[in-house]
Amino acid sequence: MTTTQDPWETLQTSALLGTDRRPLPATALPLADAVDRGDQAAALLELAALAAVRRRAGALPVPAAEPPGPPAAEDTRPELPEPAARRLAVLLAGRTGAGGGTLANLAELLPQWLTTARASGLRPPAALVPGLLDAARARSELRPDAVALTGPLGRWLAERNPDWRFVLRTTTPELPQECADNRLWHEGLFAERVTHLTLLRRRDPVAGLELLRGTWATERAEDRLLFLDALQEGLSPADEPFLEAALGDRSKNVRATAAELLSALPDSALAHRMAERARAAVRLADTGTHLLVTPPGECDARMQRDGIAPKSPTGRGERAWWFGEVVAAAPLAIWSASTGLTPEQLLALRVGDSIDETSSSWADDLREAWARAAVRQQDADWARALLGPAPAPPGRGARPRSPRATGAPAKLLAVLPPQERAAWTAAFITVHGLGEAFQLLGACATPWTPPLSTAVVTALARAAASGAYPWSHSGVLGMTERALAPETAAAVEELAAGAAPDSAWSETFARLSGTLRFRAAMLAELAG
């Protein structure tokens, strides 16, 4: 019995070996006689096309698959308006639309769209859910918003597609049942466990503490460190006994983190111990005109248990290191209570050594320690005093003075209320420009307020007029595309029109204005 070979297989063999080694065989394909075999390679492609059509035409339907279980649970949220749904499709596809190259990378705008859509309480059309899950699979920072948005349908699909299983391991406030059964805590990956504990602490700090306490003894030291750090969420005096016990942990990093958390509780036993040491290290001179510093002479066992390392990890002098750690961990309220002075008045005093009162070598150490304490204790009064007044333009002929904050002013700025934060940063940029403003802008809530946005646009105009290149402000420019108030689009368009044609600044401003218009439309669609 002779078996006729499938034409497709014979063509595959010729393609793999090459038509010079395996000439095209005769074939019974319909219309095969009409193919010109003078050019063997071209003939191979034509015959392959005929064979492909034949195979598709002869395909038989496969048996129907079993229904994939019960349908997804009903999602009662209203669906996105049609314009917003179309915008999501554009963002997921990464297309720039009619604007061509005059828009920022749309992938950078997708997180803002997702956050806004999630807050609106809307759901995406079912047809866009797979694309949204694919995007979240590729970018983990999108997952909380994407999982919340896709809702019951997203979870239903994740149960049937291994590529989307991350949905089943992502905890969001919209899915409190995940927090209730704590399955993720016992079965999830490390990062998922940290996220789970953090979200649970936001909802129920006591339950989060009990969850951590239950597995604490079996956790690795490096894991205990980050789990302990998650207790910053909802930190309260109820956490003190657990944190006090953690001061005896075998890991020095865990001990240091426990001490830092306890120092943020001004009535904790550790805070009282640090206050006693701090008062011994810093006192107001009898004349009331300056402060006297007497740094610790040793780092005894009690200090080490309270999280102070005997050796500085930064190479700093030991006594300066111990001094800074003590003052940074002491409640800030003790200084006004013991001296009767406000933070501004204390910061204005000269700082001297208890042995040599004319020396001012401890002034920077004291100021930096107070700054660390203000950030740790989220004390706005001290943060405001350490930052100083918002910068003001200097008088004629004078040079602008830098802010007097020691350390990282952005961290102090983050302690202030959002509106005050934005106003201070706007004043700083008006005086100092954008050169040192990147971290300050990063501490401001987005989108930026109109005054802050106006200050940034004005500073960009000054930079362009000075002859500076756009890439010297690339960090700030990248941030403006996501954070600048969309209302400033018209001002940016004027800058683009006024820039030299085909210049780097002309392209930069055109791109920024196009992105602002896109964001304005995007937010309006979601609001509608």
PDB file of C-alpha atoms in Angstrom, residues 3 20 150 188 193 201 204 212 220 279 299 308 328 365 385 407 415 423 457 470 488:
ATOM      1  CA  THR A   3       1.052   6.352   1.245  1.00  0.00           C
ATOM      2  CA  ASP A  20      19.685  23.562  -4.877  1.00  0.00           C
ATOM      3  CA  THR A 150      -9.906  44.689  36.770  1.00  0.00           C
ATOM      4  CA  GLY A 188       3.350  34.174  49.136  1.00  0.00           C
ATOM      5  CA  ARG A 193       4.293  39.135  52.202  1.00  0.00           C
ATOM      6  CA  ARG A 201      -1.310  47.409  59.159  1.00  0.00           C
ATOM      7  CA  ASP A 204      -5.928  46.953  61.307  1.00  0.00           C
ATOM      8  CA  LEU A 212       3.986  39.194  62.439  1.00  0.00           C
ATOM      9  CA  ARG A 220      15.275  35.040  58.564  1.00  0.00           C
ATOM     10  CA  ARG A 279      19.874  66.269  78.276  1.00  0.00           C
ATOM     11  CA  CYS A 299      28.954  53.499  74.232  1.00  0.00           C
ATOM     12  CA  ILE A 308      23.548  52.652  69.032  1.00  0.00           C
ATOM     13  CA  ALA A 328      18.298  62.029  66.908  1.00  0.00           C
ATOM     14  CA  ASP A 365      26.335  67.713  64.433  1.00  0.00           C
ATOM     15  CA  ALA A 385      12.415  75.888  61.775  1.00  0.00           C
ATOM     16  CA  GLY A 407      21.282  67.269  55.698  1.00  0.00           C
ATOM     17  CA  VAL A 415       7.113  66.592  56.853  1.00  0.00           C
ATOM     18  CA  ALA A 423       4.820  76.989  48.272  1.00  0.00           C
ATOM     19  CA  VAL A 457       7.824  76.832  33.772  1.00  0.00           C
ATOM     20  CA  PRO A 470      17.783  70.758  28.029  1.00  0.00           C
ATOM     21  CA  THR A 488       0.284  75.361  32.127  1.00  0.00           C
TER      22      THR A 488
END
